Amino acid sequence: MTDASLVDGFLADLRPAVTWVDDHIEIIDQTKLPAELAIAELRSVEEVVDVIYRLAVRGAPSIGSCGAFGMVVGLDERQPADRPAALAVLDDLVETIGNARPTAVNLSWAVSRVRDAAGKGSDVAAIRSLVLNEAQLITSEDRDACTQMGLFGMKELAGINNIMTHCNTGRLATAGWGTALGVIYAKAASGEPVKVYASETRPLLQGARLTTWELQDAGIDVTLMPDGSSATAMAEGRVEAVIVGADRIAANGDTANKIGTFTHAVNAHYAGIPFYVAAPLSTFDTSIATGAEIEIELRPNHEMTSWRSEPTAPQDISVWNPAFDVTPGKLITAIITEVGVLKPPFEESISDAFKKGDVS
Amino acid sequence: MTDASLVDGFLADLRPAVTWVDDHIEIIDQTKLPAELAIAELRSVEEVVDVIYRLAVRGAPSIGSCGAFGMVVGLDERQPADRPAALAVLDDLVETIGNARPTAVNLSWAVSRVRDAAGKGSDVAAIRSLVLNEAQLITSEDRDACTQMGLFGMKELAGINNIMTHCNTGRLATAGWGTALGVIYAKAASGEPVKVYASETRPLLQGARLTTWELQDAGIDVTLMPDGSSATAMAEGRVEAVIVGADRIAANGDTANKIGTFTHAVNAHYAGIPFYVAAPLSTFDTSIATGAEIEIELRPNHEMTSWRSEPTAPQDISVWNPAFDVTPGKLITAIITEVGVLKPPFEESISDAFKKGDVS
């Protein structure tokens, strides 16, 4: 079986997280999972920003894809009269959509890339065509990047069958089979035995709601565990490695990812098991030297004081609810990208990956 | 202000978690907090076992106290005809109540202690009187032990004002102002500035529901944080120390406590901040050399797949839901007891504490 047929066969019957349909975006509303597989249609910029902010669409690459298609939605909605007006609309959308969530670099990267592509258009129709084309390209490139990450990761993690992951990094989070989960899907698609421990990922429970759902749906052995149990899972030998995605990676390998990641990395370090990050090059922000420069989004209190209709804490309590944390590069065994597996020292391997475009 | 007036003044207006009233037990039903301060009356062994199993009463010392009073309830319920029948009932209750939860040593310790005291009774009435007296003694001793732990801990943590804690170890968990939270209450009652970070404590959210509630109720500055954020809270300098309670401590200091504790301890070790355990001598089980011998209770799946009426995960997913973990003694800076602060090597300091009954 070829690599391409492996992933095509795997994804054939599965609905993507973000799809462009005729004149609008369709997303799986991830806030409704696992109870309901609900599709939301997005026909305005307000709706695009809202679903990104509410995490109805989430995962750095999926947000990038949704934001890129949101540029088409915005252009159609605002109906600029001529080329300068169209470019001004796009400039405005780069800000409006790009700022819906601050930490994931893919979102601002995707909308800026779409804006840059639009510059070559001579009139409004040409600009719209370039914008749509670029959004589709971003999406298909992400799908291909996922395929490659899965295949590189499968080789890197050869012989490791019991794997812990955090948050959700699969087909709900990307245009393909995922980043960290892509590695797991690739192993499963190749017939390797694989057992996954998914940490809940408080407060929004992306691990409990989404990772369990999509792995179970794909027939992969998955067990849900509390976030705080990682030290024990490792000490008992239940997990042999950790693999996570990323929202932004600095030039030295410091990695912003869902809150809880840093804690799992410290525990893996203590237990002496490998800790992998899987992320496409679009997630790297080589303009920042270290993770200290990464802005961490603080989320609202209600995410921690209620679960849907049920209170989980006193309603008026003080809450510290950072959406992300920054795992120091020194705790990361390797970063799996679509151009190969980057090893420490990351300053060099990341720099090489961007210079050569190929480190495999 | 004397030590005694400090704690008496603090507890004067606050309802205890477990109270003996005439002929029955009254407990604060902790599953209803923080939405409602509901009192449950226990008049049968079945009810006693049920509230312990459901965690309506929880915290190792509170469970011990409730179990001890449960021996009186059981004796009244079964109405033995003579001394041998009464002692046989108590033997049976030691098993029935003592096994309601396996990890906390206080429960089996308390019911066994009550049973032993009953042996001196010459008839059923005398036995009942001895049983009730012993249960009240266990409760008042726990209250006094909490006072002492608070005062010893206050000295040990002098100058440390930003403190993280896990689960709930205060006046809901004990007959006094608590073990780990007792140290915080003592600092606050003495007028020291203290800011507490309470981790949520999935899956049953004792930190989110109970610790925030009781600290806020006592006017202490408390902020709720996700369990997975401890590495970041430490790296940012938000917390200077961690203090937790315990459910069972082996002869070498290995400490069973609520799941998540070990992870916080590993993070504290990595961050280079002190990690304290506060527990009375009744929590120590010197019959076991190390934590490897501690049985870890596995709890039902539904605790992780739903929060009350709201699903949190696919309902049929595999779940690993250990109630406790075991933190290696080597990660613990000191263990604060009612007879003084035990320091490593714990084999020696714990042995000395039991030999001398005083290590202060």
mmCIF file with all atom_site columns, C-alpha atoms in Angstrom, chain A residues 34-35 197 200 202-203 205 208-210 212-213 216 221-233 235-236 238 259-264 266-267 269-270 296 298 303-322 324-326 328 330-331, chain B residues 34-35 197 200 202-203 205 208-210 212-213 216 221-233 235-236 238 259-264 266-267 269-270 296 298 303-322 324-326 328 330-331:
data_model
loop_
_atom_site.group_PDB
_atom_site.id
_atom_site.type_symbol
_atom_site.label_atom_id
_atom_site.label_alt_id
_atom_site.label_comp_id
_atom_site.label_asym_id
_atom_site.label_entity_id
_atom_site.label_seq_id
_atom_site.pdbx_PDB_ins_code
_atom_site.Cartn_x
_atom_site.Cartn_y
_atom_site.Cartn_z
_atom_site.occupancy
_atom_site.B_iso_or_equiv
_atom_site.pdbx_formal_charge
_atom_site.auth_seq_id
_atom_site.auth_comp_id
_atom_site.auth_asym_id
_atom_site.auth_atom_id
_atom_site.pdbx_PDB_model_num
ATOM 1   C CA . PRO A 1 34  ? -19.661 13.975 21.405 1.00 0.00 ? 34  PRO A CA 1
ATOM 2   C CA . ALA A 1 35  ? -23.419 14.179 22.008 1.00 0.00 ? 35  ALA A CA 1
ATOM 3   C CA . TYR A 1 197 ? -4.343  7.335  26.678 1.00 0.00 ? 197 TYR A CA 1
ATOM 4   C CA . GLU A 1 200 ? -9.263  15.012 29.603 1.00 0.00 ? 200 GLU A CA 1
ATOM 5   C CA . ARG A 1 202 ? -9.680  20.728 31.395 1.00 0.00 ? 202 ARG A CA 1
ATOM 6   C CA . PRO A 1 203 ? -11.452 23.006 31.270 1.00 0.00 ? 203 PRO A CA 1
ATOM 7   C CA . LEU A 1 205 ? -12.347 18.701 27.774 1.00 0.00 ? 205 LEU A CA 1
ATOM 8   C CA . ALA A 1 208 ? -12.530 13.725 26.794 1.00 0.00 ? 208 ALA A CA 1
ATOM 9   C CA . ARG A 1 209 ? -15.014 14.949 24.201 1.00 0.00 ? 209 ARG A CA 1
ATOM 10  C CA . LEU A 1 210 ? -13.121 15.011 20.911 1.00 0.00 ? 210 LEU A CA 1
ATOM 11  C CA . THR A 1 212 ? -11.941 9.848  22.488 1.00 0.00 ? 212 THR A CA 1
ATOM 12  C CA . TRP A 1 213 ? -14.763 10.409 19.996 1.00 0.00 ? 213 TRP A CA 1
ATOM 13  C CA . GLN A 1 216 ? -13.202 5.442  18.883 1.00 0.00 ? 216 GLN A CA 1
ATOM 14  C CA . ASP A 1 221 ? -8.153  1.626  21.326 1.00 0.00 ? 221 ASP A CA 1
ATOM 15  C CA . VAL A 1 222 ? -8.470  4.734  23.516 1.00 0.00 ? 222 VAL A CA 1
ATOM 16  C CA . THR A 1 223 ? -8.719  5.184  27.291 1.00 0.00 ? 223 THR A CA 1
ATOM 17  C CA . LEU A 1 224 ? -9.680  8.427  28.988 1.00 0.00 ? 224 LEU A CA 1
ATOM 18  C CA . MET A 1 225 ? -7.579  9.597  31.976 1.00 0.00 ? 225 MET A CA 1
ATOM 19  C CA . PRO A 1 226 ? -7.650  12.652 34.252 1.00 0.00 ? 226 PRO A CA 1
ATOM 20  C CA . ASP A 1 227 ? -5.053  15.349 33.459 1.00 0.00 ? 227 ASP A CA 1
ATOM 21  C CA . GLY A 1 228 ? -3.507  14.955 36.893 1.00 0.00 ? 228 GLY A CA 1
ATOM 22  C CA . SER A 1 229 ? -2.868  11.236 36.468 1.00 0.00 ? 229 SER A CA 1
ATOM 23  C CA . SER A 1 230 ? 0.005   11.500 33.996 1.00 0.00 ? 230 SER A CA 1
ATOM 24  C CA . ALA A 1 231 ? 2.765   10.963 36.583 1.00 0.00 ? 231 ALA A CA 1
ATOM 25  C CA . THR A 1 232 ? 1.058   7.759  37.701 1.00 0.00 ? 232 THR A CA 1
ATOM 26  C CA . ALA A 1 233 ? 0.341   6.539  34.163 1.00 0.00 ? 233 ALA A CA 1
ATOM 27  C CA . ALA A 1 235 ? 5.262   5.395  36.701 1.00 0.00 ? 235 ALA A CA 1
ATOM 28  C CA . GLU A 1 236 ? 3.025   2.356  36.135 1.00 0.00 ? 236 GLU A CA 1
ATOM 29  C CA . ARG A 1 238 ? 0.951   2.429  31.073 1.00 0.00 ? 238 ARG A CA 1
ATOM 30  C CA . ILE A 1 259 ? -2.746  24.152 29.095 1.00 0.00 ? 259 ILE A CA 1
ATOM 31  C CA . GLY A 1 260 ? -1.556  20.941 30.737 1.00 0.00 ? 260 GLY A CA 1
ATOM 32  C CA . THR A 1 261 ? 1.080   20.152 28.108 1.00 0.00 ? 261 THR A CA 1
ATOM 33  C CA . PHE A 1 262 ? 3.978   21.592 30.134 1.00 0.00 ? 262 PHE A CA 1
ATOM 34  C CA . THR A 1 263 ? 2.883   19.547 33.158 1.00 0.00 ? 263 THR A CA 1
ATOM 35  C CA . HIS A 1 264 ? 2.815   16.341 31.082 1.00 0.00 ? 264 HIS A CA 1
ATOM 36  C CA . VAL A 1 266 ? 7.729   17.686 33.152 1.00 0.00 ? 266 VAL A CA 1
ATOM 37  C CA . ASN A 1 267 ? 6.244   14.340 34.169 1.00 0.00 ? 267 ASN A CA 1
ATOM 38  C CA . HIS A 1 269 ? 11.070  14.107 31.854 1.00 0.00 ? 269 HIS A CA 1
ATOM 39  C CA . TYR A 1 270 ? 10.852  12.801 35.426 1.00 0.00 ? 270 TYR A CA 1
ATOM 40  C CA . ILE A 1 296 ? -0.908  33.418 26.397 1.00 0.00 ? 296 ILE A CA 1
ATOM 41  C CA . LEU A 1 298 ? -6.606  34.012 29.212 1.00 0.00 ? 298 LEU A CA 1
ATOM 42  C CA . GLU A 1 303 ? -15.326 27.828 31.429 1.00 0.00 ? 303 GLU A CA 1
ATOM 43  C CA . MET A 1 304 ? -14.133 26.683 34.855 1.00 0.00 ? 304 MET A CA 1
ATOM 44  C CA . THR A 1 305 ? -17.118 27.509 37.055 1.00 0.00 ? 305 THR A CA 1
ATOM 45  C CA . SER A 1 306 ? -19.731 25.576 35.039 1.00 0.00 ? 306 SER A CA 1
ATOM 46  C CA . TRP A 1 307 ? -19.936 22.608 32.740 1.00 0.00 ? 307 TRP A CA 1
ATOM 47  C CA . ARG A 1 308 ? -22.802 23.533 30.442 1.00 0.00 ? 308 ARG A CA 1
ATOM 48  C CA . SER A 1 309 ? -25.865 23.815 32.703 1.00 0.00 ? 309 SER A CA 1
ATOM 49  C CA . GLU A 1 310 ? -24.165 22.417 35.815 1.00 0.00 ? 310 GLU A CA 1
ATOM 50  C CA . PRO A 1 311 ? -22.059 24.531 38.202 1.00 0.00 ? 311 PRO A CA 1
ATOM 51  C CA . THR A 1 312 ? -18.598 23.152 39.003 1.00 0.00 ? 312 THR A CA 1
ATOM 52  C CA . ALA A 1 313 ? -17.468 25.847 41.468 1.00 0.00 ? 313 ALA A CA 1
ATOM 53  C CA . PRO A 1 314 ? -18.832 28.888 43.303 1.00 0.00 ? 314 PRO A CA 1
ATOM 54  C CA . GLN A 1 315 ? -19.986 31.214 40.523 1.00 0.00 ? 315 GLN A CA 1
ATOM 55  C CA . ASP A 1 316 ? -18.200 34.286 41.880 1.00 0.00 ? 316 ASP A CA 1
ATOM 56  C CA . ILE A 1 317 ? -14.817 32.679 42.581 1.00 0.00 ? 317 ILE A CA 1
ATOM 57  C CA . SER A 1 318 ? -11.502 34.065 41.244 1.00 0.00 ? 318 SER A CA 1
ATOM 58  C CA . VAL A 1 319 ? -10.263 31.978 38.337 1.00 0.00 ? 319 VAL A CA 1
ATOM 59  C CA . TRP A 1 320 ? -6.927  31.678 36.540 1.00 0.00 ? 320 TRP A CA 1
ATOM 60  C CA . ASN A 1 321 ? -7.746  30.100 33.194 1.00 0.00 ? 321 ASN A CA 1
ATOM 61  C CA . PRO A 1 322 ? -4.815  30.268 30.767 1.00 0.00 ? 322 PRO A CA 1
ATOM 62  C CA . PHE A 1 324 ? -2.094  27.533 26.789 1.00 0.00 ? 324 PHE A CA 1
ATOM 63  C CA . ASP A 1 325 ? 1.226   26.925 28.422 1.00 0.00 ? 325 ASP A CA 1
ATOM 64  C CA . VAL A 1 326 ? 4.769   26.987 27.067 1.00 0.00 ? 326 VAL A CA 1
ATOM 65  C CA . PRO A 1 328 ? 10.547  24.539 27.253 1.00 0.00 ? 328 PRO A CA 1
ATOM 66  C CA . LYS A 1 330 ? 14.723  21.282 26.570 1.00 0.00 ? 330 LYS A CA 1
ATOM 67  C CA . LEU A 1 331 ? 11.872  18.974 27.660 1.00 0.00 ? 331 LEU A CA 1
ATOM 68  C CA . PRO B 1 34  ? -21.204 24.649 46.458 1.00 0.00 ? 34  PRO B CA 1
ATOM 69  C CA . ALA B 1 35  ? -24.762 25.047 45.133 1.00 0.00 ? 35  ALA B CA 1
ATOM 70  C CA . TYR B 1 197 ? -4.263  28.537 44.347 1.00 0.00 ? 197 TYR B CA 1
ATOM 71  C CA . GLU B 1 200 ? -9.749  21.757 40.414 1.00 0.00 ? 200 GLU B CA 1
ATOM 72  C CA . ARG B 1 202 ? -10.767 16.153 38.494 1.00 0.00 ? 202 ARG B CA 1
ATOM 73  C CA . PRO B 1 203 ? -12.892 14.218 38.220 1.00 0.00 ? 203 PRO B CA 1
ATOM 74  C CA . LEU B 1 205 ? -13.715 18.658 41.550 1.00 0.00 ? 205 LEU B CA 1
ATOM 75  C CA . ALA B 1 208 ? -13.224 23.608 42.563 1.00 0.00 ? 208 ALA B CA 1
ATOM 76  C CA . ARG B 1 209 ? -16.350 22.865 44.598 1.00 0.00 ? 209 ARG B CA 1
ATOM 77  C CA . LEU B 1 210 ? -15.164 22.538 48.192 1.00 0.00 ? 210 LEU B CA 1
ATOM 78  C CA . THR B 1 212 ? -12.843 27.411 46.965 1.00 0.00 ? 212 THR B CA 1
ATOM 79  C CA . TRP B 1 213 ? -16.145 27.369 48.846 1.00 0.00 ? 213 TRP B CA 1
ATOM 80  C CA . GLN B 1 216 ? -14.013 32.024 50.311 1.00 0.00 ? 216 GLN B CA 1
ATOM 81  C CA . ASP B 1 221 ? -8.021  34.892 48.957 1.00 0.00 ? 221 ASP B CA 1
ATOM 82  C CA . VAL B 1 222 ? -8.427  31.849 46.702 1.00 0.00 ? 222 VAL B CA 1
ATOM 83  C CA . THR B 1 223 ? -8.021  31.384 42.947 1.00 0.00 ? 223 THR B CA 1
ATOM 84  C CA . LEU B 1 224 ? -9.161  28.315 41.033 1.00 0.00 ? 224 LEU B CA 1
ATOM 85  C CA . MET B 1 225 ? -6.749  26.770 38.503 1.00 0.00 ? 225 MET B CA 1
ATOM 86  C CA . PRO B 1 226 ? -6.890  23.726 36.195 1.00 0.00 ? 226 PRO B CA 1
ATOM 87  C CA . ASP B 1 227 ? -4.993  20.651 37.447 1.00 0.00 ? 227 ASP B CA 1
ATOM 88  C CA . GLY B 1 228 ? -2.759  20.721 34.375 1.00 0.00 ? 228 GLY B CA 1
ATOM 89  C CA . SER B 1 229 ? -1.603  24.283 34.972 1.00 0.00 ? 229 SER B CA 1
ATOM 90  C CA . SER B 1 230 ? 0.651   23.583 37.951 1.00 0.00 ? 230 SER B CA 1
ATOM 91  C CA . ALA B 1 231 ? 3.911   23.598 35.965 1.00 0.00 ? 231 ALA B CA 1
ATOM 92  C CA . THR B 1 232 ? 3.024   27.024 34.591 1.00 0.00 ? 232 THR B CA 1
ATOM 93  C CA . ALA B 1 233 ? 1.842   28.413 37.932 1.00 0.00 ? 233 ALA B CA 1
ATOM 94  C CA . ALA B 1 235 ? 7.286   28.668 36.407 1.00 0.00 ? 235 ALA B CA 1
ATOM 95  C CA . GLU B 1 236 ? 5.529   32.047 36.574 1.00 0.00 ? 236 GLU B CA 1
ATOM 96  C CA . ARG B 1 238 ? 2.523   32.414 41.144 1.00 0.00 ? 238 ARG B CA 1
ATOM 97  C CA . ILE B 1 259 ? -5.084  11.638 42.012 1.00 0.00 ? 259 ILE B CA 1
ATOM 98  C CA . GLY B 1 260 ? -3.068  14.581 40.688 1.00 0.00 ? 260 GLY B CA 1
ATOM 99  C CA . THR B 1 261 ? -0.908  14.965 43.790 1.00 0.00 ? 261 THR B CA 1
ATOM 100 C CA . PHE B 1 262 ? 2.046   13.038 42.340 1.00 0.00 ? 262 PHE B CA 1
ATOM 101 C CA . THR B 1 263 ? 1.913   15.179 39.194 1.00 0.00 ? 263 THR B CA 1
ATOM 102 C CA . HIS B 1 264 ? 1.989   18.385 41.264 1.00 0.00 ? 264 HIS B CA 1
ATOM 103 C CA . VAL B 1 266 ? 6.906   16.198 40.157 1.00 0.00 ? 266 VAL B CA 1
ATOM 104 C CA . ASN B 1 267 ? 6.227   19.731 38.941 1.00 0.00 ? 267 ASN B CA 1
ATOM 105 C CA . HIS B 1 269 ? 10.490  19.183 42.151 1.00 0.00 ? 269 HIS B CA 1
ATOM 106 C CA . TYR B 1 270 ? 11.196  20.451 38.630 1.00 0.00 ? 270 TYR B CA 1
ATOM 107 C CA . ILE B 1 296 ? -5.393  2.263  44.865 1.00 0.00 ? 296 ILE B CA 1
ATOM 108 C CA . LEU B 1 298 ? -10.472 2.578  41.003 1.00 0.00 ? 298 LEU B CA 1
ATOM 109 C CA . GLU B 1 303 ? -17.409 10.096 37.246 1.00 0.00 ? 303 GLU B CA 1
ATOM 110 C CA . MET B 1 304 ? -15.407 10.993 34.144 1.00 0.00 ? 304 MET B CA 1
ATOM 111 C CA . THR B 1 305 ? -18.000 10.642 31.393 1.00 0.00 ? 305 THR B CA 1
ATOM 112 C CA . SER B 1 306 ? -20.591 13.008 32.886 1.00 0.00 ? 306 SER B CA 1
ATOM 113 C CA . TRP B 1 307 ? -20.743 15.996 35.155 1.00 0.00 ? 307 TRP B CA 1
ATOM 114 C CA . ARG B 1 308 ? -24.113 15.596 36.846 1.00 0.00 ? 308 ARG B CA 1
ATOM 115 C CA . SER B 1 309 ? -26.682 15.794 34.039 1.00 0.00 ? 309 SER B CA 1
ATOM 116 C CA . GLU B 1 310 ? -24.205 16.836 31.337 1.00 0.00 ? 310 GLU B CA 1
ATOM 117 C CA . PRO B 1 311 ? -22.066 14.355 29.355 1.00 0.00 ? 311 PRO B CA 1
ATOM 118 C CA . THR B 1 312 ? -18.329 15.134 29.247 1.00 0.00 ? 312 THR B CA 1
ATOM 119 C CA . ALA B 1 313 ? -17.215 12.255 27.017 1.00 0.00 ? 313 ALA B CA 1
ATOM 120 C CA . PRO B 1 314 ? -18.676 9.445  24.905 1.00 0.00 ? 314 PRO B CA 1
ATOM 121 C CA . GLN B 1 315 ? -20.731 7.396  27.362 1.00 0.00 ? 315 GLN B CA 1
ATOM 122 C CA . ASP B 1 316 ? -19.253 4.043  26.331 1.00 0.00 ? 316 ASP B CA 1
ATOM 123 C CA . ILE B 1 317 ? -15.581 5.054  26.318 1.00 0.00 ? 317 ILE B CA 1
ATOM 124 C CA . SER B 1 318 ? -12.869 3.152  28.237 1.00 0.00 ? 318 SER B CA 1
ATOM 125 C CA . VAL B 1 319 ? -11.876 5.059  31.364 1.00 0.00 ? 319 VAL B CA 1
ATOM 126 C CA . TRP B 1 320 ? -8.962  4.828  33.778 1.00 0.00 ? 320 TRP B CA 1
ATOM 127 C CA . ASN B 1 321 ? -10.136 6.561  36.932 1.00 0.00 ? 321 ASN B CA 1
ATOM 128 C CA . PRO B 1 322 ? -7.800  5.945  39.869 1.00 0.00 ? 322 PRO B CA 1
ATOM 129 C CA . PHE B 1 324 ? -5.471  8.251  44.346 1.00 0.00 ? 324 PHE B CA 1
ATOM 130 C CA . ASP B 1 325 ? -1.835  8.271  43.402 1.00 0.00 ? 325 ASP B CA 1
ATOM 131 C CA . VAL B 1 326 ? 1.305   7.622  45.415 1.00 0.00 ? 326 VAL B CA 1
ATOM 132 C CA . PRO B 1 328 ? 7.342   9.060  46.389 1.00 0.00 ? 328 PRO B CA 1
ATOM 133 C CA . LYS B 1 330 ? 11.786  11.595 47.928 1.00 0.00 ? 330 LYS B CA 1
ATOM 134 C CA . LEU B 1 331 ? 9.631   14.325 46.332 1.00 0.00 ? 331 LEU B CA 1
#
